[in-house]
XYZ file of C-alpha atoms in Angstrom:
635
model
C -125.281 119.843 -95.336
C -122.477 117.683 -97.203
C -123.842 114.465 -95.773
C -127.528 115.800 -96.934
C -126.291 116.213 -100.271
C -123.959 112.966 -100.417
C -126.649 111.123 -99.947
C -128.890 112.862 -102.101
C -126.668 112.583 -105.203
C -126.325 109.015 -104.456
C -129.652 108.215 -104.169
C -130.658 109.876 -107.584
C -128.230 108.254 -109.204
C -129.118 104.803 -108.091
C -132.469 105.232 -108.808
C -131.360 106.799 -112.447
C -129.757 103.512 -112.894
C -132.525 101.419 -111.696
C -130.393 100.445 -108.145
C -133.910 100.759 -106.070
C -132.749 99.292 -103.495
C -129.525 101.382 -103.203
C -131.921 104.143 -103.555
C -134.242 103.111 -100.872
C -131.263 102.645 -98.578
C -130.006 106.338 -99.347
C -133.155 107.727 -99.469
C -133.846 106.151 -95.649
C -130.425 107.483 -94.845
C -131.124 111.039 -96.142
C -134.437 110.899 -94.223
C -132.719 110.154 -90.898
C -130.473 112.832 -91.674
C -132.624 115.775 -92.002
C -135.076 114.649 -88.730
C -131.597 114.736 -86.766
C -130.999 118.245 -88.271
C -134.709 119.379 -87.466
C -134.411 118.052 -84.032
C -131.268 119.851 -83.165
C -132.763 123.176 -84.819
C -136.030 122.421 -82.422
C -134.176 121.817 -79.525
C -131.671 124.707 -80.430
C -135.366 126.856 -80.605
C -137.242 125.378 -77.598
C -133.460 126.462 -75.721
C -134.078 129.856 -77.060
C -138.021 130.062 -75.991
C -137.117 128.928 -72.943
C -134.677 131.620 -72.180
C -137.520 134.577 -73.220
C -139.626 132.236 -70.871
C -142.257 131.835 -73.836
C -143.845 128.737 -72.293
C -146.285 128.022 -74.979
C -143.837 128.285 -78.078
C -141.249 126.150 -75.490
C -144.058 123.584 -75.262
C -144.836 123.460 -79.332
C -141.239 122.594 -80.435
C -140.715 120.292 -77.296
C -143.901 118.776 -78.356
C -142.383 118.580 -82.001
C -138.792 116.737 -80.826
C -140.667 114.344 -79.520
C -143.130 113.861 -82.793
C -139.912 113.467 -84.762
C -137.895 111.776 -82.150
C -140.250 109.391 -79.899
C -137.297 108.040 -77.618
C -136.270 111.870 -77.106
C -136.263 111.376 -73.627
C -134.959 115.212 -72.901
C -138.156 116.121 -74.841
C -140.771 114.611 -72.231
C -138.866 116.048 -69.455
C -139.540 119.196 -71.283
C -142.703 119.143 -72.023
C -143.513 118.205 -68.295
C -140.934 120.763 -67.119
C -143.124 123.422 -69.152
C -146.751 121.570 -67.855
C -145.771 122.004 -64.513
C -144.812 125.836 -64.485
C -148.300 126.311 -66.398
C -150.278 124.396 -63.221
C -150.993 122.121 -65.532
C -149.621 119.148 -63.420
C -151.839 116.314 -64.549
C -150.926 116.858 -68.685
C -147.655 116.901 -67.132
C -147.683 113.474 -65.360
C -149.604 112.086 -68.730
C -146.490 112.853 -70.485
C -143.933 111.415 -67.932
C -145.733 108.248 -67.384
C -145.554 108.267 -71.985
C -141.464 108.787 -71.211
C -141.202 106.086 -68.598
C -142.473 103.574 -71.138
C -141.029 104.435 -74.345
C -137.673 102.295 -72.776
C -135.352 104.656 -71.020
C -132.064 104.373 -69.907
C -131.580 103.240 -66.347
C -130.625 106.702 -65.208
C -133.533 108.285 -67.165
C -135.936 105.696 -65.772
C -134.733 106.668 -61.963
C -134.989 110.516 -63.158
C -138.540 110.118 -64.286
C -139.565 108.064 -61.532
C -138.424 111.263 -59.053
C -140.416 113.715 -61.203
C -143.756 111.725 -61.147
C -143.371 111.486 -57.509
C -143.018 115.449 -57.059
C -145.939 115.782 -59.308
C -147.836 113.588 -57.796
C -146.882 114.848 -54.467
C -147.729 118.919 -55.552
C -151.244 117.180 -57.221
C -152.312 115.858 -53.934
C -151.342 119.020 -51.798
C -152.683 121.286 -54.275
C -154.227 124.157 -52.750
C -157.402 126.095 -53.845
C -156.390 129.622 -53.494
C -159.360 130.800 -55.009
C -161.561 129.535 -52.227
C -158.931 129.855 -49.853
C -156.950 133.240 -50.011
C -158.186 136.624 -48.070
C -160.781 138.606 -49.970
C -158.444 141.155 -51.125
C -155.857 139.186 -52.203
C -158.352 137.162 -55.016
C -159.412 140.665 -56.268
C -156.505 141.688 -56.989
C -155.785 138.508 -59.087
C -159.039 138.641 -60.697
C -158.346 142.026 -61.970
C -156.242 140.056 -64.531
C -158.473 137.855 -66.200
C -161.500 138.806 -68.725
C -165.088 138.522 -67.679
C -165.440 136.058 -70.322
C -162.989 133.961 -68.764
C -164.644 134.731 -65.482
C -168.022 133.446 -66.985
C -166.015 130.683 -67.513
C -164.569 130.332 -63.858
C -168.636 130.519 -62.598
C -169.024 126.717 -64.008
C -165.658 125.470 -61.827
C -167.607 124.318 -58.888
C -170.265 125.927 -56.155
C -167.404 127.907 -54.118
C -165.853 129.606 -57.119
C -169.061 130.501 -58.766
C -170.209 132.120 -54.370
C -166.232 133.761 -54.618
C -166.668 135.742 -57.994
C -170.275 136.586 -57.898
C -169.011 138.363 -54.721
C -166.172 140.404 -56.283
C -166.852 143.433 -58.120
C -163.359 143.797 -60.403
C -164.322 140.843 -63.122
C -167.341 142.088 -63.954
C -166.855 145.858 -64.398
C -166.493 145.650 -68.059
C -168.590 143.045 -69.562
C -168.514 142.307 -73.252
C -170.266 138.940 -74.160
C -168.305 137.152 -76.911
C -170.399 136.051 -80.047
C -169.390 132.460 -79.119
C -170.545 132.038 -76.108
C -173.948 134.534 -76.255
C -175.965 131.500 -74.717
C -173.811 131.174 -71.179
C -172.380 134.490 -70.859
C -175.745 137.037 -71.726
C -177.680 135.162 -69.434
C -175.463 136.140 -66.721
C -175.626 139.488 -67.249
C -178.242 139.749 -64.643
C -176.736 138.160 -61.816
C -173.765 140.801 -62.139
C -175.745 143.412 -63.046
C -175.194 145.384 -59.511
C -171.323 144.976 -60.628
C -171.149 146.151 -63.880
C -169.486 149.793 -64.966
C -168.762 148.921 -68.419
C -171.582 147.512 -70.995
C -171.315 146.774 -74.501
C -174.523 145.525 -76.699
C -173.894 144.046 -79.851
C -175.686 143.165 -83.011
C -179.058 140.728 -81.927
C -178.329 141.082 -78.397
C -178.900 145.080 -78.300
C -182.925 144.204 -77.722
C -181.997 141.646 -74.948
C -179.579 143.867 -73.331
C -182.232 146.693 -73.445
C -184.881 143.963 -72.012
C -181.868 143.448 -69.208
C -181.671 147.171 -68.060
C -185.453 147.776 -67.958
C -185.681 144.662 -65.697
C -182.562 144.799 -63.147
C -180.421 147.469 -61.337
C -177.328 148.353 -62.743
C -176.046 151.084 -60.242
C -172.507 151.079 -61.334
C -172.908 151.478 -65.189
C -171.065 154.555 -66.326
C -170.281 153.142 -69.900
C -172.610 151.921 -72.084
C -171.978 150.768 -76.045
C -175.059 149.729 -78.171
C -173.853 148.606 -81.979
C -176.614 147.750 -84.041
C -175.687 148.352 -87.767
C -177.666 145.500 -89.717
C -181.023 147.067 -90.294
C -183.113 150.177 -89.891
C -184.631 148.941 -86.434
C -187.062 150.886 -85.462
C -188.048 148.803 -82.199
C -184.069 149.842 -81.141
C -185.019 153.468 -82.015
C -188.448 153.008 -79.610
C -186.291 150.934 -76.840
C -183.704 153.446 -76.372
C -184.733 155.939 -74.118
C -186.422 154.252 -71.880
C -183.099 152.173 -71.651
C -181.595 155.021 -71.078
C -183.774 156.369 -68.391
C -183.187 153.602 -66.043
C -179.529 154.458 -66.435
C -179.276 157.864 -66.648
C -178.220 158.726 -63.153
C -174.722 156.663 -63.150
C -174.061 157.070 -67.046
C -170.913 158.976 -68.256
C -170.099 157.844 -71.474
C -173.172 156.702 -74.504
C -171.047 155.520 -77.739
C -174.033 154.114 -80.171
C -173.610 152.530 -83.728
C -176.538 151.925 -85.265
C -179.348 152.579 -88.234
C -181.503 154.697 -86.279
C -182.241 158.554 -85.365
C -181.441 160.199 -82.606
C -182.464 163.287 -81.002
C -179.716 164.957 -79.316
C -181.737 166.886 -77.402
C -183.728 164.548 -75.699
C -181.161 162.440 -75.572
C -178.711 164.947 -73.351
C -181.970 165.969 -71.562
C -182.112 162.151 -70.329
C -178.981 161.337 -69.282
C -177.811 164.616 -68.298
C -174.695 163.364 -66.531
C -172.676 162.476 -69.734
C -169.116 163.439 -70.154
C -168.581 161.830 -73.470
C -171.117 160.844 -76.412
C -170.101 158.449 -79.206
C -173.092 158.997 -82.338
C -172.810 156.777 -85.059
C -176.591 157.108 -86.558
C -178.410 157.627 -89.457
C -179.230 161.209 -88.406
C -180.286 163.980 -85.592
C -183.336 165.067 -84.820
C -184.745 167.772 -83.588
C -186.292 167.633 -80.266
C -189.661 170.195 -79.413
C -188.371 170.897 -75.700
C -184.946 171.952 -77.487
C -180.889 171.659 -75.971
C -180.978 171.114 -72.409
C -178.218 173.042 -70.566
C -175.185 170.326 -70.098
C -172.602 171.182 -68.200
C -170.867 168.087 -67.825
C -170.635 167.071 -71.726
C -166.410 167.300 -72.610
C -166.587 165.325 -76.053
C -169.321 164.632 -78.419
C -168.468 162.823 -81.741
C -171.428 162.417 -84.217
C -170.942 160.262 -87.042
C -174.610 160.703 -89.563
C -175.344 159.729 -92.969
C -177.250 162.942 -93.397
C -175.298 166.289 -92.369
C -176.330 167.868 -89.074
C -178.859 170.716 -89.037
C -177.358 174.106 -87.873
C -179.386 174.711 -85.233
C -178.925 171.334 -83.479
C -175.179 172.366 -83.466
C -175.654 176.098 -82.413
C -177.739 175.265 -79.411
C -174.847 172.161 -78.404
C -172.457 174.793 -78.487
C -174.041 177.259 -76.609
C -175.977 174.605 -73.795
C -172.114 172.672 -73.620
C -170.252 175.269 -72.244
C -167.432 172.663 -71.190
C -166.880 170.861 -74.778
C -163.164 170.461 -74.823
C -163.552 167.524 -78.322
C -165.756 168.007 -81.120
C -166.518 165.691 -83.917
C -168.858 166.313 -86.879
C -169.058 164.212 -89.586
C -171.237 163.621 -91.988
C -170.713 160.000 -93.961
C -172.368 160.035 -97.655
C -170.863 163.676 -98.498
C -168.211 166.248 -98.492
C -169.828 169.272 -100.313
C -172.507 169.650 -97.986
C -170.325 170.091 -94.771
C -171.523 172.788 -92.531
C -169.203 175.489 -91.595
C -169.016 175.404 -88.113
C -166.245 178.209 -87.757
C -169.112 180.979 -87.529
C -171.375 178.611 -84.901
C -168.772 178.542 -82.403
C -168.052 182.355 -81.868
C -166.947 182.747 -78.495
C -168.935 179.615 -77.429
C -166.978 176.477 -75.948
C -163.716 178.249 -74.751
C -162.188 174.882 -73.182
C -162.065 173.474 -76.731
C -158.709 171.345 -77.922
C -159.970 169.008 -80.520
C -162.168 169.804 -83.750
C -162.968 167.965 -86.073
C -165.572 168.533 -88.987
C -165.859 166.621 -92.125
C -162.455 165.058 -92.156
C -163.581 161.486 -90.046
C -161.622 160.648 -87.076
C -163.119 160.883 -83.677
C -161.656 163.621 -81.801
C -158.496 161.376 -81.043
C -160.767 158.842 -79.069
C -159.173 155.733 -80.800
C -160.315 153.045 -78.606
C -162.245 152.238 -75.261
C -159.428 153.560 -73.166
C -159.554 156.822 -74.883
C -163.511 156.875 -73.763
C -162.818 155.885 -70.191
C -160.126 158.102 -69.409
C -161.190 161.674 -68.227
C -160.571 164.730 -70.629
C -157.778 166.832 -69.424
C -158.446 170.764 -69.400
C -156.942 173.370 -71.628
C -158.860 176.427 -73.111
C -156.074 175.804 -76.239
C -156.364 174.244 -79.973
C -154.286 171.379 -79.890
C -155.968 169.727 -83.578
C -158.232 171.417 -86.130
C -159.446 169.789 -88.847
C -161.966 172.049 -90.560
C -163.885 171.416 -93.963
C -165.764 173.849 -95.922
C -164.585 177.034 -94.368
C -165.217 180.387 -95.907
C -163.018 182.017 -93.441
C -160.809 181.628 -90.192
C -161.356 185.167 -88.944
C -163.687 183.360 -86.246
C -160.914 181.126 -85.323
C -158.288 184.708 -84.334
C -158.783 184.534 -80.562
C -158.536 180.342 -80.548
C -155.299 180.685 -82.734
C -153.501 183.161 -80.830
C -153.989 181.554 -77.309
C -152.739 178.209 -79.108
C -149.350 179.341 -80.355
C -147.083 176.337 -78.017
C -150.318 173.815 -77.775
C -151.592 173.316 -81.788
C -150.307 170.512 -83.261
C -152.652 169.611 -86.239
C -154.197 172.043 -88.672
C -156.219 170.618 -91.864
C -158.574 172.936 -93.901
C -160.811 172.527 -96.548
C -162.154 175.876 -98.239
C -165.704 175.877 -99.069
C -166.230 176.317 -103.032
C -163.050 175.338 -103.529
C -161.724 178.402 -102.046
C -162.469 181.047 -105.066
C -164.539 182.677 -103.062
C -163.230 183.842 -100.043
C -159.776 186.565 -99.837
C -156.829 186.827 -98.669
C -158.352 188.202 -94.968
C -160.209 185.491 -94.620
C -156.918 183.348 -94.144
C -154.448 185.751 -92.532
C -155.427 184.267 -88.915
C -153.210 181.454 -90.072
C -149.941 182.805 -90.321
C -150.656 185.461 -87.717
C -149.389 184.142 -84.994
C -145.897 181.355 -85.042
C -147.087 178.082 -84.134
C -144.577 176.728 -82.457
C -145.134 173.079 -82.563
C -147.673 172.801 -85.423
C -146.243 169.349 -86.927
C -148.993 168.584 -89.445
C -150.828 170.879 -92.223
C -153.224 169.851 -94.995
C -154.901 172.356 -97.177
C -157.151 171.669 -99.853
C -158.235 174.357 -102.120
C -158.243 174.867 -105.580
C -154.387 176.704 -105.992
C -155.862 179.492 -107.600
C -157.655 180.453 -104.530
C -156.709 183.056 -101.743
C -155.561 180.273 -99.322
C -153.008 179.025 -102.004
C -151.185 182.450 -102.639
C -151.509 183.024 -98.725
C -149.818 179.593 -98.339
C -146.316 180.331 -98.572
C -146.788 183.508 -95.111
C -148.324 180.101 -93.318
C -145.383 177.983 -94.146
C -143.173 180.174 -92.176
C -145.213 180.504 -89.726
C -144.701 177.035 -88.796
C -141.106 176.252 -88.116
C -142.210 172.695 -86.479
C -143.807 171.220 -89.491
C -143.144 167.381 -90.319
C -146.213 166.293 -92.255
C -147.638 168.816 -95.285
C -150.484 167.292 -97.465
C -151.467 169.920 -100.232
C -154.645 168.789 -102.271
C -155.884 170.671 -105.256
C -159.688 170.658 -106.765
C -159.920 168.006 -109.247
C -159.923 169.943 -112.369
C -156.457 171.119 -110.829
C -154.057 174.210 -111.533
C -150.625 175.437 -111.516
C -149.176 175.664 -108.128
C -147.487 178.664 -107.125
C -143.569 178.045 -107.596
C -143.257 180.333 -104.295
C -145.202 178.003 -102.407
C -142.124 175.229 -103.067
C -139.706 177.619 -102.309
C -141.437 178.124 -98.902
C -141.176 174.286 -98.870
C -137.908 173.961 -99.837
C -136.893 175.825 -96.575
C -138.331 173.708 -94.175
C -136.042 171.856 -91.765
C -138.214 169.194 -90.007
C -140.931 168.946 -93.152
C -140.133 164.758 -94.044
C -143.755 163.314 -95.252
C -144.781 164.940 -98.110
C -148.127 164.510 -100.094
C -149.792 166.328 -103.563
C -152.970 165.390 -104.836
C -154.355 166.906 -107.849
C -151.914 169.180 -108.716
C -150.290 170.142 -111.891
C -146.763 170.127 -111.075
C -145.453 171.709 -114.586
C -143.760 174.800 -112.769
C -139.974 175.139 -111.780
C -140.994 175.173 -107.943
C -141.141 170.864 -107.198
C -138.606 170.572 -109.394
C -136.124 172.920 -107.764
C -137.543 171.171 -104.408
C -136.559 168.055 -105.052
C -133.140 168.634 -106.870
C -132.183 170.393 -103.766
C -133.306 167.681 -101.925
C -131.504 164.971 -103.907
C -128.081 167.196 -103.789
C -127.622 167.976 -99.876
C -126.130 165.393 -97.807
C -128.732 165.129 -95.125
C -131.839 165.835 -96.528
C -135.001 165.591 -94.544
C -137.878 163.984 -96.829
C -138.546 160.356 -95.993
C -142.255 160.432 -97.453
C -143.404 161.658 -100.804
C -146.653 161.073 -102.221
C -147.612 161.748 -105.687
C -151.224 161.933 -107.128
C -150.910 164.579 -110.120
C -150.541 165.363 -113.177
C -147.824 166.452 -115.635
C -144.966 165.140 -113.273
C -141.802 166.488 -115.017
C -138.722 164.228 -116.028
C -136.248 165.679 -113.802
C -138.287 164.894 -111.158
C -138.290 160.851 -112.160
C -134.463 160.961 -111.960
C -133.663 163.066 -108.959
C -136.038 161.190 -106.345
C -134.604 158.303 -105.931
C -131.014 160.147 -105.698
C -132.760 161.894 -102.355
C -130.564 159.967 -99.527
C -133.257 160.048 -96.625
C -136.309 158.888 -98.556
C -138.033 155.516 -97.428
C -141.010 155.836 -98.840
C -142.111 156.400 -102.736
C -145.982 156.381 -103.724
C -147.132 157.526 -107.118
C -150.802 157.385 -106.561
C -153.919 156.610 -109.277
C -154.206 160.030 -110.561
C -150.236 160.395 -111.932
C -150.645 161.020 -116.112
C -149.310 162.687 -118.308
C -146.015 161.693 -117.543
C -142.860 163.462 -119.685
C -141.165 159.807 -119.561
C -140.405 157.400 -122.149
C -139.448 153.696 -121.132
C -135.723 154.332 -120.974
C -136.335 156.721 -118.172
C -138.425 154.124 -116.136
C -135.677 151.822 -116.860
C -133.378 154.558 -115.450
C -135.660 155.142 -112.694
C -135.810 151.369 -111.489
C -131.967 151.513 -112.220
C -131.329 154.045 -109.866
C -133.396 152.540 -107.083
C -131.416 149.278 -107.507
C -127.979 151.022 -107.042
C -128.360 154.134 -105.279
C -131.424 154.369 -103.580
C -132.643 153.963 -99.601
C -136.146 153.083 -100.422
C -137.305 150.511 -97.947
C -141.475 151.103 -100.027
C -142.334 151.793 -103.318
C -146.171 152.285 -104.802
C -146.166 152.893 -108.469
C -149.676 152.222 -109.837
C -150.813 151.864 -113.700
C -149.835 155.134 -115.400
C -146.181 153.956 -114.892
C -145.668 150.861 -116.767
C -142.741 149.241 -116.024
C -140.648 146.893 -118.532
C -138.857 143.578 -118.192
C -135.741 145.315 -117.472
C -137.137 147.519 -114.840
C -138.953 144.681 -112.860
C -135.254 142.901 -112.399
C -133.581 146.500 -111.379
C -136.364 146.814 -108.657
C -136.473 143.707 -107.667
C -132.646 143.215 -107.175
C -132.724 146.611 -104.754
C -131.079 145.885 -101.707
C -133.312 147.903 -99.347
C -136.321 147.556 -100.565
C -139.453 145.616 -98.406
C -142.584 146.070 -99.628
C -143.555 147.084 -103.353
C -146.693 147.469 -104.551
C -147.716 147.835 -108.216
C -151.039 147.700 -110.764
C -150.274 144.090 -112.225
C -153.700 145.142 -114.688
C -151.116 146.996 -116.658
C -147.942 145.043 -117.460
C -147.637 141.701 -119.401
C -147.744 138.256 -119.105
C -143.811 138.197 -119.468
C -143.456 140.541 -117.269
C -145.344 139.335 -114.449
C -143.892 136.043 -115.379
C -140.401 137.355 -114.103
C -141.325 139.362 -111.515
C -142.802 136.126 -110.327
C -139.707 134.621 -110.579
C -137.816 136.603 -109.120
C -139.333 137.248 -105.847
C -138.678 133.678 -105.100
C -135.140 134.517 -104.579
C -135.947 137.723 -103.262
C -137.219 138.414 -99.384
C -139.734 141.645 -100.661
C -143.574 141.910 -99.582
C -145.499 142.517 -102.798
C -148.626 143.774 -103.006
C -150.844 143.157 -106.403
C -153.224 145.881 -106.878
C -155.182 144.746 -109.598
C -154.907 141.297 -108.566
C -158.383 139.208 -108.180
């Protein structure tokens, strides 16, 4: 770096003094200097790639040396070195036959010679194991490509294109790529007889539907139609008799698109489904009514309009083996059917529900689809909006005392009208390993004041979201002092709550004075948050992560005590996140204390509401300093 500089001074200061050609001369100097620097931190990198044998990183920066370095002879033997270990033994005689005339020592000349010999001598003895290995043996290594690669493969030559039309394993999951719709959907056909996995996308849903009225597909158990551009009513009149020619091998139906479905006839058709995927405009109701399905283990159904009750009474009562259940209707949360009192002592195998919080039953991707549904007749997540009461849930809860892990409820109308029975199931029984609760209610309701018997019910509990209605309310102080003696609780989150009682406040004082406190997530949405609070969270030792959400006002702070705030989080705190949105304006002074906090990563804040200065510096000052930033109100 001394010689970088040398020779930068110097060639400022001839140019200053109009010495161009002095300058020139440095300034050719300095250049030389910093390419010899770049090539030992390449080579230094490539030397590091090569050791977590990342070929294609090892490749880039050997490519690079020898970009910045032509007569890098070490860099072409690297580059070939890499070429050859990829197969790729032509590129890698292309680039030894570049080395051997770029001028080469005599030594480096004879070593090159040697290696274009041995690549010439593996390109001429290069064997074809595709064509040439036992059967089993190219399975097997077709397992490991794509079928859009294996599309690919079909165009290598005649013998490839007999080989993989033969093997089954390529073709069992075939999802043509947008990019190549014109090569790879037209060969649907041919592997039709192959295929267990099918997914129709977008303009191609028609097509494919065209493909399995025309040809056999006896292995399809897994079919995916997404189609969410228009209303199409020629989908909705192409489906079932899609459907029917499938019916007898099909397991699992996941559909996404603008149309209506009748759950009836569609379990009536392909009455060998285990799982259903329903991501439609609505269900129907069918004249011939629920078919008896004894196979059907989840059923998620995503609608714009909620579900009629007596499509879901007679799928609970004709799916006697439902084990995950998803309900959720898209446009609305008031109008969320209470499915508590539909279930009565129908589906006893189930361990996921879900209605009117999203999700899908913990079915995240394809995998989750594929992969059989293990059997329990115990609650392991319950996410339940609109309830009026839990008493139907007793039996479900008490068998589920080591296996529930999740429990969110919503009470219907807010909760004001239901009492404290209706909500004693939950904290009649310890749950054992119950790590997440959310409860949303207005905290003047019976669930509220029953809240604090629940909380020690659940010795387990990591994750406790508490949401209030949106004209909010005092919270019960007792409910924080139920809080405060949780072990394991560490994410916590309030929306909609006024928080001007003694109980937070005492929570997170206590917090902020033990020596190994628990909380590492708090997030704030409400209003009236008092001072003490400001100053004692960021004293809290364990915390990571600090949100203050949209809805914080009426805040008992002036701009010294944001100054304080940000202070504290500069010098004491462990914050590695930090959300603070418009209602907390922050000042000149208490951008530089944030910004100048040593843990910090990531901050996010509502640039809408501080000034030009301000954002000016905070500009500034991230230059220096290694934070992500987020800009909410940022175009």
């Amino acid at each position: 770096m001394a010689k970088i500089d040398r020779y930068t001074v110097k060639a400022r200061d001839a140019f200053t003094s109009g010495k161009l050609e002095v300058a020139l001369r440095m300034s050719t100097h300095l250049i030389d200097e910093l390419r010899s620097q770049i090539v030992d931190a390449l080579e230094l990198r490539a030397s590091i790639w090569e050791k977590k044998v990342n070929l294609t990183e090892e490749l880039k920066d050997a490519l690079q040396i020898k970009k910045y370095d032509m007569c890098n002879v070490g860099a072409y033997l690297r580059a070939a070195k890499v070429y050859s270990k990829q197969e790729k033994l032509q590129e890698a005689l292309d680039i030894l036959f570049e080395a051997s005339c770029i001028g080469p020592g005599e030594d480096d000349y004879t070593l090159i010679q040697q290696k274009i010999a041995k690549a010439e001598e593996r390109l001429k003895h290069r064997v074809d194991f595709i064509t040439r290995a036992p059967y089993d043996i190219v399975c097997n290594i077709l397992r490991y490509i794509s079928p859009n690669d294996a599309f690919t493969c079909l165009e290598v030559c005649d013998r490839w294109r007999q080989v993989l039309l033969n093997c089954p394993v390529p073709w069992e999951a075939v999802h043509p790529s947008y990019m190549c719709w014109h090569k790879e959907f037209d060969m649907v056909p041919t592997v039709s007889h192959h295929i267990q996995r099918l997914s129709l996308h977008f303009v191609k849903c028609e097509q494919g539907f065209k493909f399995l009225n025309e040809f056999q597909f006896p292995r399809l158990q897994y079919l995916e139609i997404l189609d969410i551009t228009r209303n199409n009513q020629r989908l909705h009149d192409s489906l079932y008799p899609a459907l029917h020619r499938v019916a007898r091998t099909l397991t699992v139906l996941r559909i996404n698109a603008r149309i209506e479905v009748s759950l009836g006839k569609l379990l009536t058709i392909c009455s060998r489904l285990v799982k259903a995927d329903l991501h439609v405009d609505s269900i129907t109701d069918w004249v011939a009514g629920m078919p008896p399905t004894t196979l059907l283990t989840v059923i998620n159904i995503t609608t714009q309009l909620p579900a009629h009750r007596s499509n879901l009474a007679q799928l609970f009562q004709c799916a006697p083996h439902l084990r995950k259940i998803c309900i959720y209707p898209m446009n609305t949360r008031d109008d969320i059917l209470d499915i508590v009192p539909l279930l009565e002592h129908h589906c006893p195998e189930l361990t996921h529900i879900v209605n009117g919080f999203g999700g899908n039953v913990g079915c995240t991707n394809v995998s989750d689809w594929i992969e059989p549904c293990e059997s329990s007749d115990r609650l392991k997540s319950v996410s339940l909006g609109n309830v009026r009461s839990t008493i139907p849930l007793l039996s479900r809860l008490e068998r589920a005392t080591d296996s529930l892990r999740i429990l969110h409820i919503k009470a219907a109308g807010n909760g004001l009208d239901s009492t404290l029975a209706d909500w004693l199931p939950l904290s009649s029984f310890v749950m054992h390993n119950l790590t997440g609760l959310s409860i949303e209610a207005d905290t003047n309701s019976a669930l509220y004041r029953h809240l604090p018997n629940m909380l020690y019910s659940y010795p387990a509990l990591e994750r406790l979201k508490l949401r209030a209605s949106w004209n909010g309310a005092s919270i019960l102080d007792n409910v924080f002092a139920a809080v405060a003696d949780m072990k394991n609780l560490h994410d916590l989150e309030l929306e909609y709550i006024f928080l001007n009682g003694q109980g937070f406040s005492a929570y997170i004082e206590k917090q902020a004075r033990q020596e190994s406190p628990t909380l590492k997530y708090l997030y704030i949405a409400c209003a009236d948050l008092p001072r003490d609070v400001i100053h004692n969270i960021t004293r809290i030792k364990s915390l990571e992560k600090l949100t203050f959400g949209d809805n914080v006002s009426g805040l008992q702070t002036t701009t010294s005590d944001i100054d304080e705030f940000a202070r504290q989080i500069a010098e004491q705190s462990y914050l590695k996140y930090l959300c603070l949105p418009g209602d907390i304006q922050l000042s000149d002074n208490a951008v530089r204390y944030v910004v100048s906090s040593k843990s910090l990563e990531v901050l996010d804040i509502d640039i809408q509401y501080i000034t030009k200065k301000t954002y000016s510096i905070l500009e500034h000052l991230l230059v220096h300093r290694p934070i992500m930033t987020d800009f909410i109100g940022e175009e």
